[in-house]
Short mmCIF file of C-alpha atoms in Angstrom, two decimals:
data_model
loop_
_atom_site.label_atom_id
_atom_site.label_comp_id
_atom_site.label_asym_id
_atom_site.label_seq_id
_atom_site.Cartn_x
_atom_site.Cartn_y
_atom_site.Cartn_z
CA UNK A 1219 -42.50 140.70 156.56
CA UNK A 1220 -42.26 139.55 152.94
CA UNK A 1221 -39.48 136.42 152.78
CA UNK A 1222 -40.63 135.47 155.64
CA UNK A 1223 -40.43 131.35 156.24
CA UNK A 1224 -43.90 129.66 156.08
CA UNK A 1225 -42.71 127.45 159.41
CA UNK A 1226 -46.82 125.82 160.00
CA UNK A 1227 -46.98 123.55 162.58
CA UNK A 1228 -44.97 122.03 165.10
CA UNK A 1229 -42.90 118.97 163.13
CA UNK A 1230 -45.68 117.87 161.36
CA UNK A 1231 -43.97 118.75 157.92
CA UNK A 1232 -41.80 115.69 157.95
CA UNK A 1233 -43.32 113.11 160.31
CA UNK A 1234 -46.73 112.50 158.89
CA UNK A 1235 -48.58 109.49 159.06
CA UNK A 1236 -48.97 106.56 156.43
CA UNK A 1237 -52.04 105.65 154.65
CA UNK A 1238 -53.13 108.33 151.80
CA UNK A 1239 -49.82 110.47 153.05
CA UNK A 1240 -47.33 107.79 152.69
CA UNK A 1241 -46.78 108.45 148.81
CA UNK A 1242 -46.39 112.23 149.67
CA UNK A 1243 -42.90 113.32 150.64
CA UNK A 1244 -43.46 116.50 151.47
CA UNK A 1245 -40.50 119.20 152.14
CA UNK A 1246 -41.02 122.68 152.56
CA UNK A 1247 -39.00 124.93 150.34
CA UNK A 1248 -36.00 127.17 150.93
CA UNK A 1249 -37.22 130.48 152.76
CA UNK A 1250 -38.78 133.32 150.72
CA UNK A 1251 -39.56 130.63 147.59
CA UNK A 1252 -42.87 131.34 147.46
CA UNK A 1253 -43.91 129.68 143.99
CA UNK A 1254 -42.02 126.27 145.61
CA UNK A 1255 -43.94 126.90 148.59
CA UNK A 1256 -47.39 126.85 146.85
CA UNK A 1257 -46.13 124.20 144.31
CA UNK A 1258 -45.48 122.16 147.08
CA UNK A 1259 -48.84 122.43 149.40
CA UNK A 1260 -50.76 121.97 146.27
CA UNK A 1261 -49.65 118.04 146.41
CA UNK A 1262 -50.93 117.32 149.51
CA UNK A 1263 -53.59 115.09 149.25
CA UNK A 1264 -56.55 116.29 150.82
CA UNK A 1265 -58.53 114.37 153.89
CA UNK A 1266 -61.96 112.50 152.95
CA UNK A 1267 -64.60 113.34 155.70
CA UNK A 1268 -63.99 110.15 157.97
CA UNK A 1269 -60.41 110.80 157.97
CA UNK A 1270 -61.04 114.43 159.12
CA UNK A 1271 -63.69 113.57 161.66
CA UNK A 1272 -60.83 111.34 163.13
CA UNK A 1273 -57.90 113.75 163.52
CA UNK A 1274 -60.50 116.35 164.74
CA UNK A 1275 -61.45 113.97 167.39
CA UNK A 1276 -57.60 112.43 168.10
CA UNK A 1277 -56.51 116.48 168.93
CA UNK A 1278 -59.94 117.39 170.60
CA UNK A 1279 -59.66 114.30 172.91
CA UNK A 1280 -55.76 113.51 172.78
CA UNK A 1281 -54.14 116.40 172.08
CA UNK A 1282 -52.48 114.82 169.34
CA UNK A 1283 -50.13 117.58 167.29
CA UNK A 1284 -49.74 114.87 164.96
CA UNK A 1285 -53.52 114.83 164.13
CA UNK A 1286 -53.61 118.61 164.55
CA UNK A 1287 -50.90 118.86 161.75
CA UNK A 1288 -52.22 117.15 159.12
CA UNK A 1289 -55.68 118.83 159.47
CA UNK A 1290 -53.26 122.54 159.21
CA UNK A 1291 -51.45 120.87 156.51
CA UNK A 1292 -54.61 119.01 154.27
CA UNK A 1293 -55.88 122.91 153.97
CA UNK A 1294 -52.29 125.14 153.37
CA UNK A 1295 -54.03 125.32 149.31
CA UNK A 1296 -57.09 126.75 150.97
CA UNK A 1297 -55.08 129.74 152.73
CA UNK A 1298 -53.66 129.99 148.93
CA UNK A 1299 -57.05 130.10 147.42
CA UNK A 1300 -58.10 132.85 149.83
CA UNK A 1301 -54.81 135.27 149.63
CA UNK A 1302 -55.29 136.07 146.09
CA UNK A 1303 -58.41 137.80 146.76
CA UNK A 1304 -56.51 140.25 148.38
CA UNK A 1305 -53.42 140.52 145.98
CA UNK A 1306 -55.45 144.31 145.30
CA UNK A 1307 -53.97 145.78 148.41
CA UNK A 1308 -50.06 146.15 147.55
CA UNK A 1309 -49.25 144.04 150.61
CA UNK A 1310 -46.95 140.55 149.65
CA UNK A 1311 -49.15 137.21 149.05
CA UNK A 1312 -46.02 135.58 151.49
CA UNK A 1313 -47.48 137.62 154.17
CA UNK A 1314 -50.58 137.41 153.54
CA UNK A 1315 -50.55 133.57 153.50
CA UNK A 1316 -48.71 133.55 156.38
CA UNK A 1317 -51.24 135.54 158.56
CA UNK A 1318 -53.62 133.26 157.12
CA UNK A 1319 -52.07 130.20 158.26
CA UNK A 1320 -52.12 131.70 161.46
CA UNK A 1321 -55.96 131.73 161.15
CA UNK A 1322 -56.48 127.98 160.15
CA UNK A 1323 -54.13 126.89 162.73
CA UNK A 1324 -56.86 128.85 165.40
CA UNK A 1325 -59.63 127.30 163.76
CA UNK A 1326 -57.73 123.61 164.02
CA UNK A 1327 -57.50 124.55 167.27
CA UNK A 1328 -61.29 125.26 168.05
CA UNK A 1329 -62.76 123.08 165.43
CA UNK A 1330 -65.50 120.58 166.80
CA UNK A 1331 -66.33 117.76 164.08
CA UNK A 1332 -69.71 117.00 166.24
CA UNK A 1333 -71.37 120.02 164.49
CA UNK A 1334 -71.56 118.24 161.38
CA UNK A 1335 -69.97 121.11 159.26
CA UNK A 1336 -65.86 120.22 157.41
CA UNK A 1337 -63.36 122.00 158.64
CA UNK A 1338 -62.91 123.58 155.17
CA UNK A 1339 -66.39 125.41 155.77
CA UNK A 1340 -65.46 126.71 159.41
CA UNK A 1341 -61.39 127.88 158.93
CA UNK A 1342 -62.94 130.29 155.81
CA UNK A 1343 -64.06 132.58 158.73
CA UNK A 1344 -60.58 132.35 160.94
CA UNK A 1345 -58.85 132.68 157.83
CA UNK A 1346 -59.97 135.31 156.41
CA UNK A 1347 -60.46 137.30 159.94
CA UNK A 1348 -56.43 137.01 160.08
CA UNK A 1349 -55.88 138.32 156.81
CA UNK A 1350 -58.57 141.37 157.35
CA UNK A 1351 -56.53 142.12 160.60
CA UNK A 1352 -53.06 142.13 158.80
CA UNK A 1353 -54.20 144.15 155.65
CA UNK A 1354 -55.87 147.05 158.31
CA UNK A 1355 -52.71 147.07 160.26
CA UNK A 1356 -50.58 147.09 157.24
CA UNK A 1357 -51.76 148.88 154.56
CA UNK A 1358 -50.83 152.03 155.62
CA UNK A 1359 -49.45 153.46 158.65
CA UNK A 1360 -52.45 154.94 159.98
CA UNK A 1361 -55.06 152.82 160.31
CA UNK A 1362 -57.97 153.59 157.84
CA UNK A 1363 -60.58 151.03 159.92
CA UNK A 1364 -60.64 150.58 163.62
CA UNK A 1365 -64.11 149.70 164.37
CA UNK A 1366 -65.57 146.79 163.25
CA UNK A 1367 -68.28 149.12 160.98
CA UNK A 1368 -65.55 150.49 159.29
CA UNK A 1369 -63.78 147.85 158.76
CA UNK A 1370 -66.77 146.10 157.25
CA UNK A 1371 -67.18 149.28 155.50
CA UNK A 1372 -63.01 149.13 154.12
CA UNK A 1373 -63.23 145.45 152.36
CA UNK A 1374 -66.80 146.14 150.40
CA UNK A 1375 -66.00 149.63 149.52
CA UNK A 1376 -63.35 148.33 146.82
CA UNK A 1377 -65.80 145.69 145.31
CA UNK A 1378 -68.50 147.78 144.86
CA UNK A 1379 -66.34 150.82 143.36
CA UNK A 1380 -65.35 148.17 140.87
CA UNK A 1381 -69.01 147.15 140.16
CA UNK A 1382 -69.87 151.05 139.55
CA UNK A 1383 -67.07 152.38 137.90
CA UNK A 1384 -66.68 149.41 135.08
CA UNK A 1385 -63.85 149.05 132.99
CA UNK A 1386 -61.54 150.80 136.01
CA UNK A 1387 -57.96 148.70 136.71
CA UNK A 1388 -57.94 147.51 140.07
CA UNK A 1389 -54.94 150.06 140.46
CA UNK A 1390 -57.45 152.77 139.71
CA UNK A 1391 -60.64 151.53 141.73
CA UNK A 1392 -59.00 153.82 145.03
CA UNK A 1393 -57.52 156.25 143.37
CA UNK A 1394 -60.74 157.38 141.20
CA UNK A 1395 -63.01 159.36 143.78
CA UNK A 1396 -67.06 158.36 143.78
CA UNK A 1397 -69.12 160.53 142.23
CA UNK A 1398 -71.99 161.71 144.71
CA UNK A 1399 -74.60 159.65 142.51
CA UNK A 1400 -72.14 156.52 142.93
CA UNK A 1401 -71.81 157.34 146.93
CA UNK A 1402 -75.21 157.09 147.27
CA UNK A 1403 -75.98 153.63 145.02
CA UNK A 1404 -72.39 152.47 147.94
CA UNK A 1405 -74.46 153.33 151.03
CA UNK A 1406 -77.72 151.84 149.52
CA UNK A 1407 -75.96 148.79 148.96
CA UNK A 1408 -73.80 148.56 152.06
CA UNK A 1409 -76.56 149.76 154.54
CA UNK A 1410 -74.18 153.17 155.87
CA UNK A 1411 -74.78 156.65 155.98
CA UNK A 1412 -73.97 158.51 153.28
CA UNK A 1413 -70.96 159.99 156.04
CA UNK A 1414 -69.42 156.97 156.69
CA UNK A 1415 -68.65 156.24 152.44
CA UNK A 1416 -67.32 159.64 152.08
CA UNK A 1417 -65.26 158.88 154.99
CA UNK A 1418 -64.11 156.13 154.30
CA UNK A 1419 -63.59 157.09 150.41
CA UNK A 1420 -61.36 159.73 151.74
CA UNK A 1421 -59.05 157.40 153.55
CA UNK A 1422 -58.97 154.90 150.91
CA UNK A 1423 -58.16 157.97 148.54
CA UNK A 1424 -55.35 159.23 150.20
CA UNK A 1425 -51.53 158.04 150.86
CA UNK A 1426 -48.58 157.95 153.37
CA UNK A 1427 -46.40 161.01 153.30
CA UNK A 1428 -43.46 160.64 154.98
CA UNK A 1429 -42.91 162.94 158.09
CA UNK A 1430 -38.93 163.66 157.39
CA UNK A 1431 -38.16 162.02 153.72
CA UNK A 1432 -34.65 161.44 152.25
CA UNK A 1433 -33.33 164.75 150.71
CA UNK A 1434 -33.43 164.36 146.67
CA UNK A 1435 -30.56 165.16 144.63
CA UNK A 1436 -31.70 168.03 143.64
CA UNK A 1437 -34.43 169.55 146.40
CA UNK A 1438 -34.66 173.08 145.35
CA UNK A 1439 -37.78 172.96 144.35
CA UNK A 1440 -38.82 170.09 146.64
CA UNK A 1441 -41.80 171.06 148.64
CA UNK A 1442 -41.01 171.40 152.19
CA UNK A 1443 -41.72 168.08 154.42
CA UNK A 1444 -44.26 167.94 157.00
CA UNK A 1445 -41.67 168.07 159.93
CA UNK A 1446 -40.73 171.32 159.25
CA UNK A 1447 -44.01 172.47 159.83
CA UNK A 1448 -45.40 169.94 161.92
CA UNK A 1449 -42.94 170.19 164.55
CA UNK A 1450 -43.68 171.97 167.96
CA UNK A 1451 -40.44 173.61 169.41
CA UNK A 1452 -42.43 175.13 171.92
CA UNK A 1453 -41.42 173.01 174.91
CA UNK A 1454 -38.13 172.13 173.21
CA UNK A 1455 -35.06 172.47 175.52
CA UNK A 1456 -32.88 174.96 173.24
CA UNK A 1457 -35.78 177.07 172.12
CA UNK A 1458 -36.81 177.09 175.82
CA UNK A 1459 -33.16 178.90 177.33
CA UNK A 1460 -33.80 181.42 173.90
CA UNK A 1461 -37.41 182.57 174.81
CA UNK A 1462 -35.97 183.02 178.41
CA UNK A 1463 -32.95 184.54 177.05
CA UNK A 1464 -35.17 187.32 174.93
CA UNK A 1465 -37.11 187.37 177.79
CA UNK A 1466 -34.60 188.38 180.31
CA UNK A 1467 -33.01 190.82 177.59
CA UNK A 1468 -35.97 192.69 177.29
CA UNK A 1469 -36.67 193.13 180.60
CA UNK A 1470 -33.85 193.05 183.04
CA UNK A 1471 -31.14 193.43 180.39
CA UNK A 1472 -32.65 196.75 179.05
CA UNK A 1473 -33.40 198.55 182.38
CA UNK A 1474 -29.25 197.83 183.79
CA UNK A 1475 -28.50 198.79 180.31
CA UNK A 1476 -30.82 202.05 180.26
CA UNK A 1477 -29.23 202.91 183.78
CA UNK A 1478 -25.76 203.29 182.23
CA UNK A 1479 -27.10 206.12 179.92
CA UNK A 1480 -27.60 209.81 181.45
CA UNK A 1481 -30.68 211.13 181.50
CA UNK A 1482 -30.93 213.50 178.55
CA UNK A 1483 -29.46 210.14 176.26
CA UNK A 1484 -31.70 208.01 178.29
CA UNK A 1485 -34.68 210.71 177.93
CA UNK A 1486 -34.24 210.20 174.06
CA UNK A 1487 -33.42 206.30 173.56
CA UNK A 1488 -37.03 205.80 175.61
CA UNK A 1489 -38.77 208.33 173.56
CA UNK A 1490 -37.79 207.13 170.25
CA UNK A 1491 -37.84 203.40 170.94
CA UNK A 1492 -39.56 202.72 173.60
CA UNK A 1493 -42.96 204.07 173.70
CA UNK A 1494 -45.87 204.17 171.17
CA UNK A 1495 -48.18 206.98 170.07
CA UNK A 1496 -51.93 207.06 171.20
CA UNK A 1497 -52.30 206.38 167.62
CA UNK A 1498 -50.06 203.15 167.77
CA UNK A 1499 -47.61 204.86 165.68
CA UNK A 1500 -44.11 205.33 166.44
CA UNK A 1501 -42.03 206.89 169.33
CA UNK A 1502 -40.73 210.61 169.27
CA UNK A 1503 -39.18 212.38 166.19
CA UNK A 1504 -36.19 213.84 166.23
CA UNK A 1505 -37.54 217.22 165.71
CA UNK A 1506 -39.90 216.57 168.46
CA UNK A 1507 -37.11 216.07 170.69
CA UNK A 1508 -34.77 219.03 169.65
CA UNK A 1509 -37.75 221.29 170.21
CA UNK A 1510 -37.86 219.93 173.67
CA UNK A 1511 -34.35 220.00 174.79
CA UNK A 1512 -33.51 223.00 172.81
CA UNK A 1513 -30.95 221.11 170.37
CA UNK A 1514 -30.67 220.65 166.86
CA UNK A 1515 -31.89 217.81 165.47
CA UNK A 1516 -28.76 216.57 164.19
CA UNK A 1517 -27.40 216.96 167.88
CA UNK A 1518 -30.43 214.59 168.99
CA UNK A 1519 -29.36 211.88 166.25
CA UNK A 1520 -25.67 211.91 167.55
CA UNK A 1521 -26.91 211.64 171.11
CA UNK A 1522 -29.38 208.60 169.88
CA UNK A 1523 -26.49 207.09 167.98
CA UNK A 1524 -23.85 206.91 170.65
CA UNK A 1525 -26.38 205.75 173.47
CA UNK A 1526 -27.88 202.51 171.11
CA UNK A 1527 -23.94 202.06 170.80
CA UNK A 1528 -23.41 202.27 174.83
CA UNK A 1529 -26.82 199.81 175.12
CA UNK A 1530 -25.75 197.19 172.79
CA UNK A 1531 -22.39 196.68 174.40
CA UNK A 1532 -24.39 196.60 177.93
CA UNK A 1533 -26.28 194.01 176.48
CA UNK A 1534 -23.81 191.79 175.30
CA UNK A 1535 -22.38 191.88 178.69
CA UNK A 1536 -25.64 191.26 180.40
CA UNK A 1537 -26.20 188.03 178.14
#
């Protein structure tokens, strides 16, 4: 989403009123300019209280965009303010103002000046709400926090690991694991189980991997990626007609084939292949077999020979 244009309200930028605005020519940058962008909300002037009170009431009663606008746009710097707090989360301060915006503009829309309370005061809440949802949904592609516990639990974890772990980069405040002592001043604070921190300090201590990454240059000693393990051919259509395939073979396929042979040649390929000691070991030997047909031994291992030649060929047919 970074570059993404910061497009605010609905034609507000360039039709505001006069009074206090009338000095202010204000004109959004060129998309993805993000220092022009902030540059450029920081001179708007901001409202006093009585002009506030009177948009507020001109959209609450009218409907007027025009009044909803310049409330959105009087408070852009506060959506600024609020986004670097959570510059510590690798996600782009574009899109993280822009989620916020999306949260002032809600509170605009539900703000009530009768309570007695600035709109500065009550968007703090929508605005930050926005920007909690977008980091959770964003910062990695499984979702570390889907309750509203854990997601409580996900924005004070990294404060208080940087209260406990002093002189730690922010950079290094996830990756550096709690020490059990340290897990239990987190839950004190926090009000959690001493579960839910480990948990959570898990999550926040892991990464992405990526299921099926690009090949390297050189990937001999590349460890192998999670789809090759991770994949279940079971019910896959290819490796579906091959189990039935075996599966025919060793049934169907080797009696026809077994029918071909005589008996004697027959007598000997089911001895020595096909059935199992009482001790599971293996089939017949050939000595075994000589003494019972009165043959050599040598004459047994010809015999063998030529049938597993006359079986594979009535396999291949078969298949």
């Amino acid at each position: 989403m970074s570059g993404t244009s910061f497009a605010l309200a609905p034609s507000t930028a360039a039709t505001l009123p006069a009074a206090s605005w009338s000095s202010t020519a204000l004109t959004l940058p060129p998309l993805g300019n993000l220092d022009a962008y902030i540059s450029a909300v920081n001179r708007i002037p901001m409202l006093s209280a009585d002009e506030e009170r009177e948009c507020a009431r001109r959209w609450r009663e009218q409907h007027d965009l025009e009044a909803a606008g310049k409330l959105v746009l009087s408070h852009l710097r506060l959506v600024v303010a609020i986004s670097r707090q959570y510059l510590g989360y690798g996600l782009p301060q574009a899109d993280l103002i822009q989620e916020g915006n999306i949260g002032l503009m809600k509170a605009v829309k539900r703000f009530d000046p009768a309570q007695g309370v600035r709109l500065v005061s009550y968007a703090v809440h929508w605005i930050k709400a926005e920007i909690h949802e977008f980091i959770v949904r964003n910062w990695r592609m499984v979702k570390v926090a889907t309750t509203k516990a854990q997601r409580k639990l996900f924005f004070n974890l990294r404060a208080l690991k940087r209260s406990v772990k002093a002189g730690a980069g922010d950079d290094e405040v996830l990756r550096e694991r709690l020490t059990d002592a340290e897990i239990d001043v987190v839950a004190r604070e926090l009000n959690v189980k001493r579960e839910d921190v480990i948990e959570m300090e898990t999550r926040l201590s892991g990464h992405d991997v990526a299921l099926d990454p690009l090949p390297a240059a050189d990937d001999a000693d590349e460890p192998q990626a999670p789809i090759a393990y991770l994949a279940d051919l079971r019910h896959e259509p290819t490796e579906v007609l091959a189990a039935r395939e075996r599966e025919l073979l060793a049934t169907e396929g080797i009696e026809q084939a077994l029918a071909q042979l005589d008996e004697r040649a027959r007598r000997i390929i089911t001895a020595r292949w096909l059935q199992v000691n009482d001790d599971g070991s293996g089939g017949a030997t050939l000595h075994e077999l000589a003494a019972e047909f009165g043959i050599s031994a040598e004459r047994v291992r010809q015999i063998e020979a030529a049938a597993l030649k006359k079986l594979r060929k009535a396999l291949e047919a078969y298949a």
